[in-house]
Coordinates of C-alpha atoms (C1' of nucleotides) in Angstrom, one line a residue:
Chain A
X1 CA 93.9 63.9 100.7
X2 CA 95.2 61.9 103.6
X3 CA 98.5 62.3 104.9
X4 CA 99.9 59.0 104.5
X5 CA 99.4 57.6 100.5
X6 CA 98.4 54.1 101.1
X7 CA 101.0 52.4 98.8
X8 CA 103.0 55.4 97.5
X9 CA 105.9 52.7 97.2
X10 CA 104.3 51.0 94.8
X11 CA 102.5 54.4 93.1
X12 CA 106.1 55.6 92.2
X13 CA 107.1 52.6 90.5
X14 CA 103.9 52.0 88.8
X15 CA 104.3 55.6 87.6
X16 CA 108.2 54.9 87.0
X17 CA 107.2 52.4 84.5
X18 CA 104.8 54.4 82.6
X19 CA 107.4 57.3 82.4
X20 CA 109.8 54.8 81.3
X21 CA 107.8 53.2 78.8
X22 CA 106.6 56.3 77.1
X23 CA 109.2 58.6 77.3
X24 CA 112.4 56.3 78.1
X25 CA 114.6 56.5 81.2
X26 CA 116.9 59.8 80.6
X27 CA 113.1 61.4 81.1
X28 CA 113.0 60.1 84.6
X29 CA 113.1 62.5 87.4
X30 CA 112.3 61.7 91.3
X31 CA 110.7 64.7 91.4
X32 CA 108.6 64.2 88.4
X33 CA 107.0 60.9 89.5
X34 CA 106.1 62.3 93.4
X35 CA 104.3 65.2 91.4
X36 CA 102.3 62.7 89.7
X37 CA 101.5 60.8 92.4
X38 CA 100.5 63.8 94.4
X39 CA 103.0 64.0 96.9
X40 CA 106.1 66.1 98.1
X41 CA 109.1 65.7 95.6
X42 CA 111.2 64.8 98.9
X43 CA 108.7 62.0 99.5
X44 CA 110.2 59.5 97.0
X45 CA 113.6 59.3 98.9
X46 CA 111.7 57.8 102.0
X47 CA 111.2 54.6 100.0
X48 CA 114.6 54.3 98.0
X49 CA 117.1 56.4 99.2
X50 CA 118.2 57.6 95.9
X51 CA 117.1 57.4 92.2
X52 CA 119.6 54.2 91.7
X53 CA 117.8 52.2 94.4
X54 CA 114.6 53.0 92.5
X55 CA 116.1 52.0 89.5
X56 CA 117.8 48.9 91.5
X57 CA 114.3 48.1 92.4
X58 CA 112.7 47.8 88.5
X59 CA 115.6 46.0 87.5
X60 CA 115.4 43.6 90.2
X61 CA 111.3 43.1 88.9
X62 CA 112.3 42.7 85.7
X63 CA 115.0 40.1 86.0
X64 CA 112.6 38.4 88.1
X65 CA 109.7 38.4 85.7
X66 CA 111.6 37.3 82.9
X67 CA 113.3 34.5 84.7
X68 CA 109.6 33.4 85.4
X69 CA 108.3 33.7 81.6
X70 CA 111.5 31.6 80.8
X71 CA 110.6 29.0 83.4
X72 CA 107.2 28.7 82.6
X73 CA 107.5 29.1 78.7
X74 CA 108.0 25.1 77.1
X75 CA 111.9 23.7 77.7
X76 CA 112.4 24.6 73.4
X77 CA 114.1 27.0 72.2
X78 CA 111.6 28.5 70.0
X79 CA 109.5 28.8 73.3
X80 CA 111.6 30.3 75.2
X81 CA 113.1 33.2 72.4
X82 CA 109.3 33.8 71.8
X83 CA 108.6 34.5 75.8
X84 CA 111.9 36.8 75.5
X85 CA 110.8 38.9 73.2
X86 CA 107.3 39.1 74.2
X87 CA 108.7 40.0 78.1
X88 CA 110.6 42.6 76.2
X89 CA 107.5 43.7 74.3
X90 CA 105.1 43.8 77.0
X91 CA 107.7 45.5 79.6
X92 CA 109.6 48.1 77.6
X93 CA 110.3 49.9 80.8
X94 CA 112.0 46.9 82.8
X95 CA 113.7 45.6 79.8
X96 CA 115.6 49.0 79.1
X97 CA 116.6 49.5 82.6
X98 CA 117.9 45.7 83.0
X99 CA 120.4 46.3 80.2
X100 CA 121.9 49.8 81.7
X101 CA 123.5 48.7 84.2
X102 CA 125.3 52.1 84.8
X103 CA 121.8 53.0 86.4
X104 CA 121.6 50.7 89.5
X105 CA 122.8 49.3 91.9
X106 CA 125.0 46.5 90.4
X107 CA 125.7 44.9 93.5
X108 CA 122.4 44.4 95.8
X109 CA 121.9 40.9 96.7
X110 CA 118.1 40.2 95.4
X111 CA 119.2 42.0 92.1
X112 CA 122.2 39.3 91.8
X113 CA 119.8 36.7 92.5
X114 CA 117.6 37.5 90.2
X115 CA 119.9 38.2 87.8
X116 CA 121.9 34.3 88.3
X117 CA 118.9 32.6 88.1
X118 CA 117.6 34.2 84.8
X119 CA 120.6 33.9 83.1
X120 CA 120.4 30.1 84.0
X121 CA 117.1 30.1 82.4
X122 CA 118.4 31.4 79.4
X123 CA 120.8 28.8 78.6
X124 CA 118.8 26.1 79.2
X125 CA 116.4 27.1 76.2
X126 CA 119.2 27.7 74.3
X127 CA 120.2 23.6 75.2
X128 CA 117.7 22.2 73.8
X129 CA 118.5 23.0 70.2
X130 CA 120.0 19.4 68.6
X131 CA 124.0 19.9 68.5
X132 CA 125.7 20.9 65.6
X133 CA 129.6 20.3 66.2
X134 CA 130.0 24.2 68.1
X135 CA 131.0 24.8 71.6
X136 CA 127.0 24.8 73.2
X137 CA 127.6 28.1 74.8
X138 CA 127.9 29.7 71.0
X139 CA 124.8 28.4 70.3
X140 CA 123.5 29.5 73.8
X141 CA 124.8 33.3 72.4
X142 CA 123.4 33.1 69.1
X143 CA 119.6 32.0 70.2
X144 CA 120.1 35.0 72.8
X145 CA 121.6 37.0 70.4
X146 CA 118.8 36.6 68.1
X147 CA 116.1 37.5 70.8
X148 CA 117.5 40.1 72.0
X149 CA 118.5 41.5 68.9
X150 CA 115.0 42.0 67.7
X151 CA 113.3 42.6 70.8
X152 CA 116.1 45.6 70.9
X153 CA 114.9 46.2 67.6
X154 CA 111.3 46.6 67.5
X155 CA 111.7 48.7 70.9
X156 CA 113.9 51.3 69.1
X157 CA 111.2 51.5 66.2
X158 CA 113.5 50.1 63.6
X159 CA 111.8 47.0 62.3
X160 CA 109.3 47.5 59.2
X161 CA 105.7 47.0 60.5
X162 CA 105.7 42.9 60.9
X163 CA 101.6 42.7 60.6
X164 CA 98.9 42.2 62.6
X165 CA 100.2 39.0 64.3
X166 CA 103.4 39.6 66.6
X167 CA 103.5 36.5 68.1
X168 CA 103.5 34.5 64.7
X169 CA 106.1 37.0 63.3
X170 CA 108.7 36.6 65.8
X171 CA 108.4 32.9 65.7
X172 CA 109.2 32.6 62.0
X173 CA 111.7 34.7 62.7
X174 CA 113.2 33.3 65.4
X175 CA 112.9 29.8 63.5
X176 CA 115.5 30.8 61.3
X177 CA 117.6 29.4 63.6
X178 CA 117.7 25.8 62.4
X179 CA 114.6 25.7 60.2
X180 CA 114.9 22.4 59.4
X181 CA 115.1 21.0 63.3
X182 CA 111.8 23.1 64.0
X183 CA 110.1 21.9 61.0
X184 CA 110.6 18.5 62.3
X185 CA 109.1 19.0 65.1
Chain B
X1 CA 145.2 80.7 71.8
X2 CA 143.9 82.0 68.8
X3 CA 140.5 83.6 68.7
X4 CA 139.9 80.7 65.5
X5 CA 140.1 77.5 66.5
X6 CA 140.8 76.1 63.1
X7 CA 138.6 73.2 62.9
X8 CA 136.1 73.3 66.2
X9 CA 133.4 71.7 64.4
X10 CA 135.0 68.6 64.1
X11 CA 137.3 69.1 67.7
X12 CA 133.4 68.8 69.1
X13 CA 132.4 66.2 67.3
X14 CA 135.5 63.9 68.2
X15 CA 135.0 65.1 71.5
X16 CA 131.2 64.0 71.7
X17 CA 132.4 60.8 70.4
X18 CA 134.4 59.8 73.2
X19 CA 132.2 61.1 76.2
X20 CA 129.9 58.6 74.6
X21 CA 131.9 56.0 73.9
X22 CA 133.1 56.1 77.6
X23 CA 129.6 57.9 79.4
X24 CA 126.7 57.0 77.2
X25 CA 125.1 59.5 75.3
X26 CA 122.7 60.8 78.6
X27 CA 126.3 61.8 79.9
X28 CA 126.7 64.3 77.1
X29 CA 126.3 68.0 77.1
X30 CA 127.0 70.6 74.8
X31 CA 129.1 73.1 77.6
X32 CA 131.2 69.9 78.2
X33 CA 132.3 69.3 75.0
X34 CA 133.0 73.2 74.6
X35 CA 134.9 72.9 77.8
X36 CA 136.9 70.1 76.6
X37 CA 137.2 71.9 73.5
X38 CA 139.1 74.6 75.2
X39 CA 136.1 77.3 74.1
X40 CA 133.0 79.5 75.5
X41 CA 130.2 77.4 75.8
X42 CA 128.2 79.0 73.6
X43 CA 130.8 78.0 70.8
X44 CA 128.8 74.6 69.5
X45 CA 125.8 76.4 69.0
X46 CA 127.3 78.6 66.0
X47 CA 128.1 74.9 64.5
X48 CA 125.1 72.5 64.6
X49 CA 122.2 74.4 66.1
X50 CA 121.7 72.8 69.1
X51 CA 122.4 69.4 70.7
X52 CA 119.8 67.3 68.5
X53 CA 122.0 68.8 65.6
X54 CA 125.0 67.4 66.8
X55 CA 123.5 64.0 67.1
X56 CA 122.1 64.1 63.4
X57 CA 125.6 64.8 62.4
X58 CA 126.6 62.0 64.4
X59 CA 123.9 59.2 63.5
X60 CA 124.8 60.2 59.6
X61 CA 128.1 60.0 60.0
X62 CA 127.4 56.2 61.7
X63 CA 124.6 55.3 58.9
X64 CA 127.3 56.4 56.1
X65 CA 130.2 54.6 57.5
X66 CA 128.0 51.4 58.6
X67 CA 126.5 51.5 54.8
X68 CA 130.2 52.1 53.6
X69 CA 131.7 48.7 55.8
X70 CA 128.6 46.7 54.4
X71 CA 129.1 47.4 50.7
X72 CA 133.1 46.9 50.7
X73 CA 132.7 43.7 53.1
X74 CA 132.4 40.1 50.9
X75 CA 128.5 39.8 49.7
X76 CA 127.9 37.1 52.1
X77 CA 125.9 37.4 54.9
X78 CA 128.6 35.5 57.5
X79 CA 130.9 38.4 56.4
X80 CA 128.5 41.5 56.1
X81 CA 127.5 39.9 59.9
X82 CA 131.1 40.4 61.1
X83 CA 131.4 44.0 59.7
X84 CA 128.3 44.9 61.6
X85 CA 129.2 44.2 64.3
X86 CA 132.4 44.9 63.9
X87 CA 131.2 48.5 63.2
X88 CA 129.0 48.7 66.5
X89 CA 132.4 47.7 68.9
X90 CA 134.7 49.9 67.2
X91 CA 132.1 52.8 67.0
X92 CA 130.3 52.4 69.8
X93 CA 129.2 56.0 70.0
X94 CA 128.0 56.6 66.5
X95 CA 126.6 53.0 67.1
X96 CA 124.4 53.9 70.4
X97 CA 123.1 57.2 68.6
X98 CA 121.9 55.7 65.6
X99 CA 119.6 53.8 67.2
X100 CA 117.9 56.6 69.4
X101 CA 116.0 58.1 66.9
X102 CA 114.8 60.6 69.5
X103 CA 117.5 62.0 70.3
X104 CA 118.0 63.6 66.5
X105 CA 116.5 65.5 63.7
X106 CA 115.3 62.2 61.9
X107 CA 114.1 64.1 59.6
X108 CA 117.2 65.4 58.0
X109 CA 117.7 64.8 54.3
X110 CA 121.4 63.7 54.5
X111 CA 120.7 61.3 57.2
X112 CA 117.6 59.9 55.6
X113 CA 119.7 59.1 52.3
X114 CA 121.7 57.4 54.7
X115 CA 119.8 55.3 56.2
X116 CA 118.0 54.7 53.1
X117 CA 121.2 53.4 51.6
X118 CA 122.3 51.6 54.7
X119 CA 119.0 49.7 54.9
X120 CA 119.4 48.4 51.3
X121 CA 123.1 47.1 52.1
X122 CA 121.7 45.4 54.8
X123 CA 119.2 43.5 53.2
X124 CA 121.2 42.6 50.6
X125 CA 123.4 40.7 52.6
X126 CA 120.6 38.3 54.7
X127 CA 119.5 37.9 50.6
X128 CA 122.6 35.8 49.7
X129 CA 121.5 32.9 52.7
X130 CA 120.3 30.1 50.9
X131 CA 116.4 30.0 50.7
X132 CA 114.4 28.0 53.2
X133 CA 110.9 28.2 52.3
X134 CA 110.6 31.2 54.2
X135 CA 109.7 35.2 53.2
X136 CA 113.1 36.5 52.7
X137 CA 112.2 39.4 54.6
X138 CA 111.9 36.7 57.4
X139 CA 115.3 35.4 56.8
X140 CA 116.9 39.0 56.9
X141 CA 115.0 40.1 60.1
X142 CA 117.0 37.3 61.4
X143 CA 120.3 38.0 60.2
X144 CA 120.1 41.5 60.9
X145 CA 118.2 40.8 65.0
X146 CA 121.3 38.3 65.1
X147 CA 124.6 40.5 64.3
X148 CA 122.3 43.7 66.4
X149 CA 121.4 41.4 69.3
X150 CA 125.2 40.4 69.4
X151 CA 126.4 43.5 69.0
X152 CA 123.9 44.9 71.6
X153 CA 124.7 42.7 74.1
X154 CA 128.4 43.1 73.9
X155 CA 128.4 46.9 73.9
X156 CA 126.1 46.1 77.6
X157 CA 128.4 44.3 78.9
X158 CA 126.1 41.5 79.5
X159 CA 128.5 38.9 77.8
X160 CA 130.3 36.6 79.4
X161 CA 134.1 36.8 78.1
X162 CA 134.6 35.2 74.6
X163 CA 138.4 35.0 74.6
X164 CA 141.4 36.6 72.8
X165 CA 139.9 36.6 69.1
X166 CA 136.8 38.5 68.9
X167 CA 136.6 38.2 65.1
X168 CA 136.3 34.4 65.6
X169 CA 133.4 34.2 68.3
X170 CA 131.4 37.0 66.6
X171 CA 132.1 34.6 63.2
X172 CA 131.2 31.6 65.0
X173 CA 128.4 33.0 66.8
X174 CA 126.9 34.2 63.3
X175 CA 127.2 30.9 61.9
X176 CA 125.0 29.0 63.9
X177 CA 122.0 31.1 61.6
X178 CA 122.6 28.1 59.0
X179 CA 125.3 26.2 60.1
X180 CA 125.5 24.0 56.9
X181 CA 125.4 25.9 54.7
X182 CA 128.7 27.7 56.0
X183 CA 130.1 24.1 56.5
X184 CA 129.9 23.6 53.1
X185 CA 130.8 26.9 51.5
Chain C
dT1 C1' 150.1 97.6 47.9
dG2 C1' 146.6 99.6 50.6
dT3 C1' 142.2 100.3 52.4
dA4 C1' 137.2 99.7 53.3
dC5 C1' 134.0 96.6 54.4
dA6 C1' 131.3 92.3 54.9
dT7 C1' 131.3 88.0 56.8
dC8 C1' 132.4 84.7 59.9
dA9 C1' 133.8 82.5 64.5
dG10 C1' 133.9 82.8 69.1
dT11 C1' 132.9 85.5 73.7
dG12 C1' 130.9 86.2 78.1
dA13 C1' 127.0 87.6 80.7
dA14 C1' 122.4 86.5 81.5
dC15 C1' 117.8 84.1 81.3
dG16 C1' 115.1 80.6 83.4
dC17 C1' 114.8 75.9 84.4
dG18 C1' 114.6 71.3 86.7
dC19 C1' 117.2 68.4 89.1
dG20 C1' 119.0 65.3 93.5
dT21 C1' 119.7 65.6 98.1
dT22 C1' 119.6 67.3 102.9
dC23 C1' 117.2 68.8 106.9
dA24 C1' 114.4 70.0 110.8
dC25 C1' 109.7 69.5 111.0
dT26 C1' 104.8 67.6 111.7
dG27 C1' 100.9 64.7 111.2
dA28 C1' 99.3 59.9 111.5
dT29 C1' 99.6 55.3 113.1
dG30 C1' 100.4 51.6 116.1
dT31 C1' 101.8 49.5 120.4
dA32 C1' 102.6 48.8 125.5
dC33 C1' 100.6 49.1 129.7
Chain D
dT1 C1' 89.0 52.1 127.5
dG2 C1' 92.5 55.5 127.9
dT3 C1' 96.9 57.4 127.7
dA4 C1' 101.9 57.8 126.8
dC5 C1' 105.2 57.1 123.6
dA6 C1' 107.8 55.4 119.7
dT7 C1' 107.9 54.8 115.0
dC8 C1' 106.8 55.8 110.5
dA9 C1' 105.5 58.6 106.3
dG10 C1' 105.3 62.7 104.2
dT11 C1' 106.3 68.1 104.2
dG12 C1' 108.3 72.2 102.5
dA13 C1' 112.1 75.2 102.4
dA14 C1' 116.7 75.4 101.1
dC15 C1' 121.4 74.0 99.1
dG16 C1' 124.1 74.1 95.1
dC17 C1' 124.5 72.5 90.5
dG18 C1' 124.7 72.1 85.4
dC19 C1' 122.1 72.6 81.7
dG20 C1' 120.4 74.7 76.8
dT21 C1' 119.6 78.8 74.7
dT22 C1' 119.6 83.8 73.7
dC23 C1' 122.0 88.1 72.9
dA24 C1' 124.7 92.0 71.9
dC25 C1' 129.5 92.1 71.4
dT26 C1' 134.3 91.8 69.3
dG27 C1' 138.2 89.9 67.2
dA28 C1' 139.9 87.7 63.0
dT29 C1' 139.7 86.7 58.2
dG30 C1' 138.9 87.3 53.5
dT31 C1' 137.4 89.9 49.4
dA32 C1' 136.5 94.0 46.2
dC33 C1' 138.5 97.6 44.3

DNA sequence: TGTACATCAGTGAACGCGCGTTCACTGATGTAC
DNA sequence: TGTACATCAGTGAACGCGCGTTCACTGATGTAC
């Protein structure tokens, strides 16, 4: 084996993610992932200085990523809670980290970024639902709610099984929301 | 001190309760609550077993007393919404265990009956919504991913502020899941 | 009322473990001339 | 093309720590007679 990885940067936090995923984040250990990626346990430190900045690091991705499915997903509401829960679904690992802030660095710049320009994202789905007399931001907090309530959830293993088509599941679901507005449309 | 404590099994449970409430649940370890507790460390093993038998105790304890707010709140689902979440920001520790299933013996028999009974509270309240054409079940998977997401979110500290009278938002927020329908009622 | 004895609750020493972090180091790579 | 040198990436030993669990024990309590 050569001396110098290649991309051990990006080996730790591919491996991060799988732990993560699998096992949750109380599992992760620094030491742990630079034995799986074949390398000195000191090794990891070179590339984030402590566990928090590699923690710092996935949260950053995942704010990112999910300010991106928001951005790309249709400007409805029903869009956007369906690309929510599906980031959720399809990045277990980034989505529990995001939500623990206690883990990471609160304060880095690109994290902040990331973080202000999702959260933009979010309430403009949420606008586009017709207005029903409330303050917009409560609806804004009940769409999010909503999403993040059963993307939270299905992670934790409480739902009942919701059959063999996710997607359509969580979009009746999250059509509860004004049924009669959606089935307008 | 006496060589009895009097009532150390439920000194460490109070005690587990508020390193979680103010530490998370990864903060909590069994020779810190005996050192709170005033006792040898190898005290809380002569109570629950070991550590994943202190959480069952806990989760039950959180199943029973959520199941117990649900059946003595009004059988609507606005108000069986408020004392959800209502349950998860006064109890935030029982709250955050119960939903981290690996963390406990989930195969207990007094914290399945629990949950069982919990469960069947819970859909009994989404069942008093007015029908929309939807599966039911659909309609309560919404209900209950609203009230968790809300509650979920709060406990993060990922919502903005919501002002003096949390009862309110959390009732206003829960209304926007059929908003007239509330009007009217 | 007194005594023997069983049971229960808590002790304290010891086990083996994995962890994060620091440190002086060495091997590999790239750049300047 | 060759050489000197700086920089970078990873090593491996060591630190000090807190943890869960086991174990033989002892002090306190309660019960039977």
């Amino acid at each position: 084996m050569a001396y110098h990885h290649g991309d051990l940067r990006q080996a730790l936090l591919d491996e991060a993610i799988e732990v993560i995923a699998s096992s949750g984040v109380a599992a992760l250990s620094l030491r742990d992932l630079a034995r799986r990626a074949g390398v000195s346990h000191a090794a990891p430190t070179h590339h984030f200085g402590d566990k928090a900045g590699l923690l710092t690091v996935l949260a950053t991705e995942g704010y990112t990523q999910l300010g991106d499915a928001l951005l790309s997903a249709p400007p409805t509401f029903l869009d956007q809670g369906v690309a929510y829960v599906r980031f959720a679904l399809d990045h277990p690992a980034h989505f529990e980290v995001m939500f623990r802030p206690g883990l990471y660095h609160q304060h880095d710049p690109s994290l902040t970024a990331a973080q202000s320009r999702t959260s933009k994202a979010l309430y403009s789905g949420a606008a586009t639902l017709p207005p029903t007399g409330a303050d917009p931001r409560i609806t804004g907090l009940a769409g999010w709610s909503m999403a993040h309530g059963l993307a939270t959830l299905w992670l934790s293993g409480a739902l009942p099984d919701l059959g063999s088509d996710p997607d359509a599941a969580i979009r009746a679901i999250l059509r509860e929301l004004r049924p009669d507005f959606h089935r307008r449309a």
